[in-house]
């Protein structure tokens, strides 16, 4: 069963139209976009995401990625809450939303001291010095690909949410 | 109602996960290895031109010692940050040593000379670059951080230490401005 991008896009738009008839969800959507944007913007710029490739233009990369993730995640969030309000099963969707959050924060793990601290704690200094680069180095060099994967995951999450809002998801039916 | 609560809990967990990541990234990591107030261990580095330099040879100068990896975007931004503050650093007669951590912490990024040429700007005699061996990395970067930096006084004492130079250098500048 292949996905038709055009009909999937329409499905998402229709679901959003349905969800945004509720004033509370409009307010939540409008509130969560800037909040999530600021969180991602801070996370990406504090780790200078994309600097190796783009130099000082990395800021455009960070703003664009933050904007995309904030809109997609906010839309997923309000759709999932709407589906919960109308009592449709959403556990799977929330799982994909949580996975998307992890995927979108992963590129920023490249240059953070979090992973080395954990490795040093578990395996000591030698392991931290010789091993963390193998993980963080890969993340650092391939962060544009990771961002691309994260965007796709965000879209899948949004699509699943849209289907459950419209009751077209088999696993979402009660 | 229960599903609504479940949705809110999971959404809250997701937001908390992002915020926790941000807080951890922002936390100053000053506890592992040598600390402010300690004497700087006199380790040797191999400079890009192949010569060996021991830190003790630089006694009498303030030193900004910056351990980096060449696959790390934050390190590239960090080197450019130093470059940006070059007039102040030069005016305070601080020597800058940009050092690649041992074996690039296990993953080879861009060659160091190329990295320095791209992000370090024009070569200057107070701006050196080289490689750290395992012993030096274990002394100065035991946590295996992508970047960590030290400000060492003319008497060889650590007077400032932090990670993620590009984001935290404004704090180090307060210390640098006090140097006479």
Tab-separated table of C-alpha atoms in Angstrom:
chain	number	residue	atom	x	y	z
A	1	UNK	CA	0.000	0.000	0.000
A	2	UNK	CA	1.754	3.160	-1.194
A	3	UNK	CA	1.261	6.601	0.244
A	4	UNK	CA	0.061	9.302	-2.089
A	5	UNK	CA	1.780	12.497	-0.910
A	6	UNK	CA	-1.000	14.702	-2.281
A	7	UNK	CA	-3.861	12.826	-0.605
A	8	UNK	CA	-1.808	12.485	2.602
A	9	UNK	CA	-1.250	16.232	2.605
A	10	UNK	CA	-4.985	16.804	2.074
A	11	UNK	CA	-5.744	14.419	4.910
A	12	UNK	CA	-3.480	16.404	7.227
A	13	UNK	CA	-5.031	19.722	6.151
A	14	UNK	CA	-8.572	18.409	6.632
A	15	UNK	CA	-7.699	17.030	10.045
A	16	UNK	CA	-6.184	20.373	11.037
A	17	UNK	CA	-9.331	22.197	9.883
A	18	UNK	CA	-11.360	19.857	12.073
A	19	UNK	CA	-9.059	20.226	15.086
A	20	UNK	CA	-8.832	23.992	14.834
A	21	UNK	CA	-12.564	24.399	15.315
A	22	UNK	CA	-11.875	24.034	19.038
A	23	UNK	CA	-10.733	27.360	20.535
A	24	UNK	CA	-8.703	25.702	23.284
A	25	UNK	CA	-6.762	23.724	20.707
A	26	UNK	CA	-6.227	26.841	18.584
A	27	UNK	CA	-4.799	28.525	21.660
A	28	UNK	CA	-2.633	25.491	22.475
A	29	UNK	CA	-1.419	25.294	18.854
A	30	UNK	CA	-0.529	28.996	18.770
A	31	UNK	CA	1.138	28.780	22.173
A	32	UNK	CA	3.132	25.621	21.489
A	33	UNK	CA	4.629	26.769	18.157
A	34	UNK	CA	6.737	29.599	19.624
A	35	UNK	CA	7.500	27.573	22.759
A	36	UNK	CA	8.768	24.536	20.851
A	37	UNK	CA	10.526	26.849	18.362
A	38	UNK	CA	12.444	28.565	21.159
A	39	UNK	CA	13.397	25.249	22.754
A	40	UNK	CA	14.761	23.852	19.507
A	41	UNK	CA	16.375	27.129	18.495
A	42	UNK	CA	18.254	27.275	21.777
A	43	UNK	CA	19.227	23.600	21.571
A	44	UNK	CA	20.482	23.854	17.976
A	45	UNK	CA	22.305	27.165	18.271
A	46	UNK	CA	23.954	26.272	21.584
A	47	UNK	CA	25.482	23.226	19.882
A	48	UNK	CA	26.195	25.225	16.670
A	49	UNK	CA	24.325	22.642	14.607
A	50	UNK	CA	25.480	22.736	10.971
A	51	UNK	CA	28.445	25.062	11.555
A	52	UNK	CA	30.930	22.645	9.962
A	53	UNK	CA	29.092	22.825	6.646
A	54	UNK	CA	27.593	26.282	6.607
A	55	UNK	CA	29.851	28.415	8.775
A	56	UNK	CA	28.039	31.453	10.122
A	57	UNK	CA	25.016	30.668	7.944
A	58	UNK	CA	24.298	27.826	10.376
A	59	UNK	CA	21.855	30.186	12.055
A	60	UNK	CA	19.546	29.936	9.001
A	61	UNK	CA	19.768	26.145	9.225
A	62	UNK	CA	18.903	26.235	12.946
A	63	UNK	CA	16.000	28.648	12.443
A	64	UNK	CA	14.588	26.614	9.541
A	65	UNK	CA	14.871	23.275	11.369
A	66	UNK	CA	13.395	24.768	14.555
A	67	UNK	CA	10.506	26.304	12.623
A	68	UNK	CA	9.698	23.071	10.767
A	69	UNK	CA	9.832	20.960	13.935
A	70	UNK	CA	7.813	23.433	15.974
A	71	UNK	CA	4.974	23.559	13.429
A	72	UNK	CA	4.912	19.793	12.798
A	73	UNK	CA	5.164	18.805	16.469
A	74	UNK	CA	2.586	21.383	17.549
A	75	UNK	CA	0.176	20.132	14.897
A	76	UNK	CA	0.761	16.507	15.957
A	77	UNK	CA	0.251	17.440	19.573
A	78	UNK	CA	-3.082	19.204	19.094
A	79	UNK	CA	-4.328	16.463	16.776
A	80	UNK	CA	-3.476	13.778	19.331
A	81	UNK	CA	-5.191	15.739	22.081
A	82	UNK	CA	-8.239	16.231	19.844
A	83	UNK	CA	-8.293	12.477	19.143
A	84	UNK	CA	-8.146	11.863	22.886
A	85	UNK	CA	-11.027	14.277	23.474
A	86	UNK	CA	-13.203	12.467	20.941
A	87	UNK	CA	-12.098	9.188	22.567
A	88	UNK	CA	-10.073	7.632	19.798
A	89	UNK	CA	-7.152	5.401	20.621
A	90	UNK	CA	-3.985	7.414	20.374
A	91	UNK	CA	-1.336	5.504	22.290
A	92	UNK	CA	0.519	4.513	19.087
A	93	UNK	CA	0.437	8.098	17.820
A	94	UNK	CA	1.817	9.450	21.064
A	95	UNK	CA	4.571	6.842	20.844
A	96	UNK	CA	5.474	8.122	17.387
A	97	UNK	CA	5.316	11.710	18.674
A	98	UNK	CA	7.707	10.816	21.496
A	99	UNK	CA	10.013	9.033	18.991
A	100	UNK	CA	9.905	12.150	16.821
A	101	UNK	CA	10.945	14.337	19.749
A	102	UNK	CA	13.914	12.031	20.376
A	103	UNK	CA	14.832	12.011	16.664
A	104	UNK	CA	14.659	15.793	16.408
A	105	UNK	CA	16.899	16.313	19.439
A	106	UNK	CA	19.446	13.685	18.341
A	107	UNK	CA	21.388	15.927	15.888
A	108	UNK	CA	22.123	18.320	18.755
A	109	UNK	CA	23.714	15.458	20.704
A	110	UNK	CA	26.803	15.783	18.506
A	111	UNK	CA	28.533	18.490	20.439
A	112	UNK	CA	26.951	18.193	23.849
A	113	UNK	CA	28.921	16.875	26.837
A	114	UNK	CA	25.973	14.702	27.842
A	115	UNK	CA	27.007	11.494	26.059
A	116	UNK	CA	30.717	11.660	27.052
A	117	UNK	CA	29.677	12.270	30.662
A	118	UNK	CA	27.538	9.136	30.616
A	119	UNK	CA	30.266	7.047	28.936
A	120	UNK	CA	32.905	8.345	31.379
A	121	UNK	CA	30.603	7.547	34.274
A	122	UNK	CA	30.026	3.981	33.100
A	123	UNK	CA	33.343	3.068	31.472
A	124	UNK	CA	35.861	5.592	32.766
A	125	UNK	CA	38.072	8.160	31.122
A	126	UNK	CA	39.856	5.904	28.590
A	127	UNK	CA	36.577	4.624	27.176
A	128	UNK	CA	35.186	8.169	27.001
A	129	UNK	CA	38.267	9.407	25.114
A	130	UNK	CA	38.417	6.538	22.652
A	131	UNK	CA	34.728	5.791	22.126
A	132	UNK	CA	32.526	8.857	22.324
A	133	UNK	CA	33.919	10.270	19.086
A	134	UNK	CA	32.747	7.146	17.275
A	135	UNK	CA	29.155	8.025	18.183
A	136	UNK	CA	29.220	11.812	18.386
A	137	UNK	CA	31.529	12.097	15.361
A	138	UNK	CA	29.021	10.225	13.201
A	139	UNK	CA	26.179	12.381	14.499
A	140	UNK	CA	28.255	15.511	13.867
A	141	UNK	CA	29.218	14.632	10.315
A	142	UNK	CA	25.805	13.409	9.265
A	143	UNK	CA	23.584	15.886	11.083
A	144	UNK	CA	21.921	17.155	7.862
A	145	UNK	CA	20.853	13.554	7.123
A	146	UNK	CA	19.602	13.145	10.702
A	147	UNK	CA	17.633	16.363	10.395
A	148	UNK	CA	16.106	15.021	7.157
A	149	UNK	CA	15.148	11.753	8.871
A	150	UNK	CA	13.685	13.710	11.786
A	151	UNK	CA	11.553	15.786	9.376
A	152	UNK	CA	10.258	12.583	7.746
A	153	UNK	CA	9.469	11.113	11.183
A	154	UNK	CA	7.661	14.308	12.138
A	155	UNK	CA	5.581	14.083	8.963
A	156	UNK	CA	4.761	10.407	9.607
A	157	UNK	CA	3.739	11.279	13.162
A	158	UNK	CA	1.560	14.085	11.841
A	159	UNK	CA	-0.009	11.807	9.221
A	160	UNK	CA	-0.813	9.135	11.829
A	161	UNK	CA	-2.349	11.796	14.051
A	162	UNK	CA	-4.415	13.150	11.138
A	163	UNK	CA	-5.757	9.664	10.367
A	164	UNK	CA	-6.759	9.042	13.959
A	165	UNK	CA	-8.506	12.427	14.104
A	166	UNK	CA	-10.593	11.421	11.095
A	167	UNK	CA	-11.124	7.888	12.345
A	168	UNK	CA	-9.370	6.341	9.332
A	169	UNK	CA	-6.751	4.527	11.277
A	170	UNK	CA	-7.711	0.859	11.805
A	171	UNK	CA	-5.675	0.541	14.961
A	172	UNK	CA	-7.231	3.734	16.283
A	173	UNK	CA	-10.780	2.428	16.164
A	174	UNK	CA	-12.216	1.247	19.421
B	1	UNK	CA	-10.989	11.531	30.295
B	2	UNK	CA	-8.330	8.969	31.141
B	3	UNK	CA	-7.025	9.077	27.562
B	4	UNK	CA	-6.923	12.844	27.716
B	5	UNK	CA	-4.853	12.599	30.881
B	6	UNK	CA	-2.612	10.026	29.233
B	7	UNK	CA	-2.126	12.324	26.242
B	8	UNK	CA	-1.215	15.249	28.448
B	9	UNK	CA	1.229	13.116	30.477
B	10	UNK	CA	3.026	11.858	27.360
B	11	UNK	CA	3.105	15.347	25.837
B	12	UNK	CA	4.526	16.660	29.114
B	13	UNK	CA	7.163	13.905	29.143
B	14	UNK	CA	8.173	14.813	25.580
B	15	UNK	CA	8.511	18.491	26.473
B	16	UNK	CA	10.413	17.652	29.670
B	17	UNK	CA	12.796	15.431	27.637
B	18	UNK	CA	13.626	18.356	25.320
B	19	UNK	CA	14.030	20.732	28.258
B	20	UNK	CA	16.221	18.235	30.146
B	21	UNK	CA	18.465	17.944	27.088
B	22	UNK	CA	18.715	21.737	26.937
B	23	UNK	CA	19.527	22.030	30.633
B	24	UNK	CA	22.195	19.327	30.433
B	25	UNK	CA	23.751	21.024	27.391
B	26	UNK	CA	23.745	24.342	29.243
B	27	UNK	CA	25.153	23.084	32.541
B	28	UNK	CA	28.748	24.056	33.245
B	29	UNK	CA	30.861	20.890	33.373
B	30	UNK	CA	33.624	21.836	35.721
B	31	UNK	CA	33.873	18.899	38.071
B	32	UNK	CA	35.761	16.180	36.134
B	33	UNK	CA	39.587	16.283	35.995
B	34	UNK	CA	41.696	19.293	36.893
B	35	UNK	CA	39.880	22.262	38.336
B	36	UNK	CA	40.224	25.985	38.717
B	37	UNK	CA	43.010	26.665	41.216
B	38	UNK	CA	45.010	23.553	40.260
B	39	UNK	CA	48.428	23.805	38.677
B	40	UNK	CA	48.265	23.099	34.941
B	41	UNK	CA	49.923	19.707	34.285
B	42	UNK	CA	53.031	20.241	32.091
B	43	UNK	CA	52.035	18.047	29.141
B	44	UNK	CA	53.508	18.138	25.636
B	45	UNK	CA	51.754	18.716	22.331
B	46	UNK	CA	52.859	18.117	18.756
B	47	UNK	CA	52.276	21.273	16.756
B	48	UNK	CA	50.979	21.245	13.195
B	49	UNK	CA	54.510	21.988	11.918
B	50	UNK	CA	55.784	18.832	13.662
B	51	UNK	CA	57.620	20.429	16.568
B	52	UNK	CA	56.926	19.431	20.151
B	53	UNK	CA	55.928	21.999	22.730
B	54	UNK	CA	55.621	21.514	26.466
B	55	UNK	CA	53.201	23.726	28.348
B	56	UNK	CA	55.927	24.522	30.881
B	57	UNK	CA	57.842	26.288	28.078
B	58	UNK	CA	55.017	28.828	27.954
B	59	UNK	CA	55.303	29.724	31.653
B	60	UNK	CA	55.173	33.496	31.996
B	61	UNK	CA	52.336	33.807	29.484
B	62	UNK	CA	48.611	33.538	29.933
B	63	UNK	CA	47.385	30.610	27.855
B	64	UNK	CA	43.988	29.796	26.425
B	65	UNK	CA	44.162	26.028	26.006
B	66	UNK	CA	41.337	24.737	23.846
B	67	UNK	CA	40.822	20.978	23.328
B	68	UNK	CA	38.705	20.291	20.273
B	69	UNK	CA	37.605	17.600	17.835
B	70	UNK	CA	37.480	18.410	14.140
B	71	UNK	CA	34.120	16.690	13.531
B	72	UNK	CA	32.318	18.939	15.973
B	73	UNK	CA	30.358	21.950	14.751
B	74	UNK	CA	30.581	23.574	18.183
B	75	UNK	CA	34.387	23.364	17.988
B	76	UNK	CA	34.407	25.100	14.593
B	77	UNK	CA	32.215	27.826	16.060
B	78	UNK	CA	34.509	27.934	19.089
B	79	UNK	CA	37.642	28.509	16.997
B	80	UNK	CA	35.824	31.241	15.066
B	81	UNK	CA	34.754	32.779	18.375
B	82	UNK	CA	38.401	32.989	19.455
B	83	UNK	CA	39.183	34.494	16.067
B	84	UNK	CA	36.433	37.067	16.602
B	85	UNK	CA	37.982	38.145	19.908
B	86	UNK	CA	41.511	38.134	18.469
B	87	UNK	CA	42.112	41.870	19.084
B	88	UNK	CA	41.300	41.525	22.792
B	89	UNK	CA	43.249	38.276	23.154
B	90	UNK	CA	46.272	39.759	21.387
B	91	UNK	CA	46.062	42.938	23.466
B	92	UNK	CA	46.156	40.870	26.657
B	93	UNK	CA	49.147	38.921	25.249
B	94	UNK	CA	47.350	35.612	25.719
B	95	UNK	CA	48.736	32.635	23.810
B	96	UNK	CA	46.056	30.435	22.261
B	97	UNK	CA	46.698	26.695	21.914
B	98	UNK	CA	44.038	24.851	19.924
B	99	UNK	CA	44.665	21.156	20.492
B	100	UNK	CA	42.977	18.204	18.831
B	101	UNK	CA	42.056	15.663	21.522
B	102	UNK	CA	43.751	12.276	21.220
B	103	UNK	CA	42.870	10.568	17.931
B	104	UNK	CA	39.989	13.037	17.504
B	105	UNK	CA	38.290	11.034	20.290
B	106	UNK	CA	38.138	7.944	18.093
B	107	UNK	CA	36.561	9.390	14.944
B	108	UNK	CA	38.533	11.189	12.280
B	109	UNK	CA	37.019	14.462	11.205
B	110	UNK	CA	38.601	17.119	9.014
B	111	UNK	CA	42.443	17.227	9.137
B	112	UNK	CA	43.491	19.777	11.753
B	113	UNK	CA	45.505	22.049	9.386
B	114	UNK	CA	42.492	22.286	7.068
B	115	UNK	CA	40.175	22.885	10.030
B	116	UNK	CA	42.373	25.699	11.339
B	117	UNK	CA	42.725	27.255	7.905
B	118	UNK	CA	38.973	27.273	7.464
B	119	UNK	CA	37.893	28.454	10.913
B	120	UNK	CA	41.005	29.921	12.526
B	121	UNK	CA	41.695	32.634	9.983
B	122	UNK	CA	45.170	33.938	9.218
B	123	UNK	CA	48.087	32.222	11.028
B	124	UNK	CA	49.420	34.370	13.876
B	125	UNK	CA	52.328	33.701	16.193
B	126	UNK	CA	50.139	33.747	19.321
B	127	UNK	CA	47.590	31.349	17.798
B	128	UNK	CA	49.017	27.798	17.736
B	129	UNK	CA	47.464	24.476	16.831
B	130	UNK	CA	48.561	20.942	17.544
B	131	UNK	CA	47.728	17.423	18.632
B	132	UNK	CA	47.382	15.973	22.122
B	133	UNK	CA	48.519	12.454	22.971
B	134	UNK	CA	46.510	10.131	25.214
B	135	UNK	CA	48.276	11.260	28.398
B	136	UNK	CA	47.586	14.950	27.715
B	137	UNK	CA	43.972	14.228	26.798
B	138	UNK	CA	43.474	12.165	29.958
B	139	UNK	CA	44.806	15.083	31.997
B	140	UNK	CA	42.859	17.891	30.349
B	141	UNK	CA	39.860	16.170	28.784
B	142	UNK	CA	39.207	13.048	30.865
B	143	UNK	CA	35.484	13.224	30.143
B	144	UNK	CA	36.088	12.958	26.384
B	145	UNK	CA	34.116	16.146	25.692
B	146	UNK	CA	34.010	17.369	22.091
B	147	UNK	CA	35.451	20.655	23.367
B	148	UNK	CA	36.789	21.891	26.670
B	149	UNK	CA	38.953	24.900	27.429
B	150	UNK	CA	41.155	26.331	30.142
B	151	UNK	CA	42.570	29.736	30.864
B	152	UNK	CA	45.970	29.284	32.482
B	153	UNK	CA	47.701	32.102	34.314
B	154	UNK	CA	51.298	33.234	33.754
B	155	UNK	CA	52.178	31.236	36.888
B	156	UNK	CA	50.748	28.054	35.416
B	157	UNK	CA	47.547	27.927	37.449
B	158	UNK	CA	44.139	27.156	35.977
B	159	UNK	CA	42.032	30.283	36.412
B	160	UNK	CA	39.024	29.339	34.274
B	161	UNK	CA	37.587	26.116	32.847
B	162	UNK	CA	34.495	25.368	30.811
B	163	UNK	CA	33.051	23.402	27.880
B	164	UNK	CA	31.282	24.517	24.683
B	165	UNK	CA	33.439	27.598	24.081
B	166	UNK	CA	31.185	29.100	21.428
B	167	UNK	CA	28.332	29.361	23.922
B	168	UNK	CA	30.245	30.060	27.129
B	169	UNK	CA	33.131	32.315	26.084
B	170	UNK	CA	31.326	35.436	27.265
B	171	UNK	CA	31.871	34.159	30.831
B	172	UNK	CA	35.581	33.584	30.141
B	173	UNK	CA	35.825	37.122	28.769
B	174	UNK	CA	35.034	38.480	32.232
B	175	UNK	CA	38.127	36.676	33.484
B	176	UNK	CA	40.222	37.740	30.481
B	177	UNK	CA	39.317	41.408	30.967
B	178	UNK	CA	40.810	41.307	34.463
B	179	UNK	CA	44.232	40.293	33.084
B	180	UNK	CA	46.680	43.217	33.211
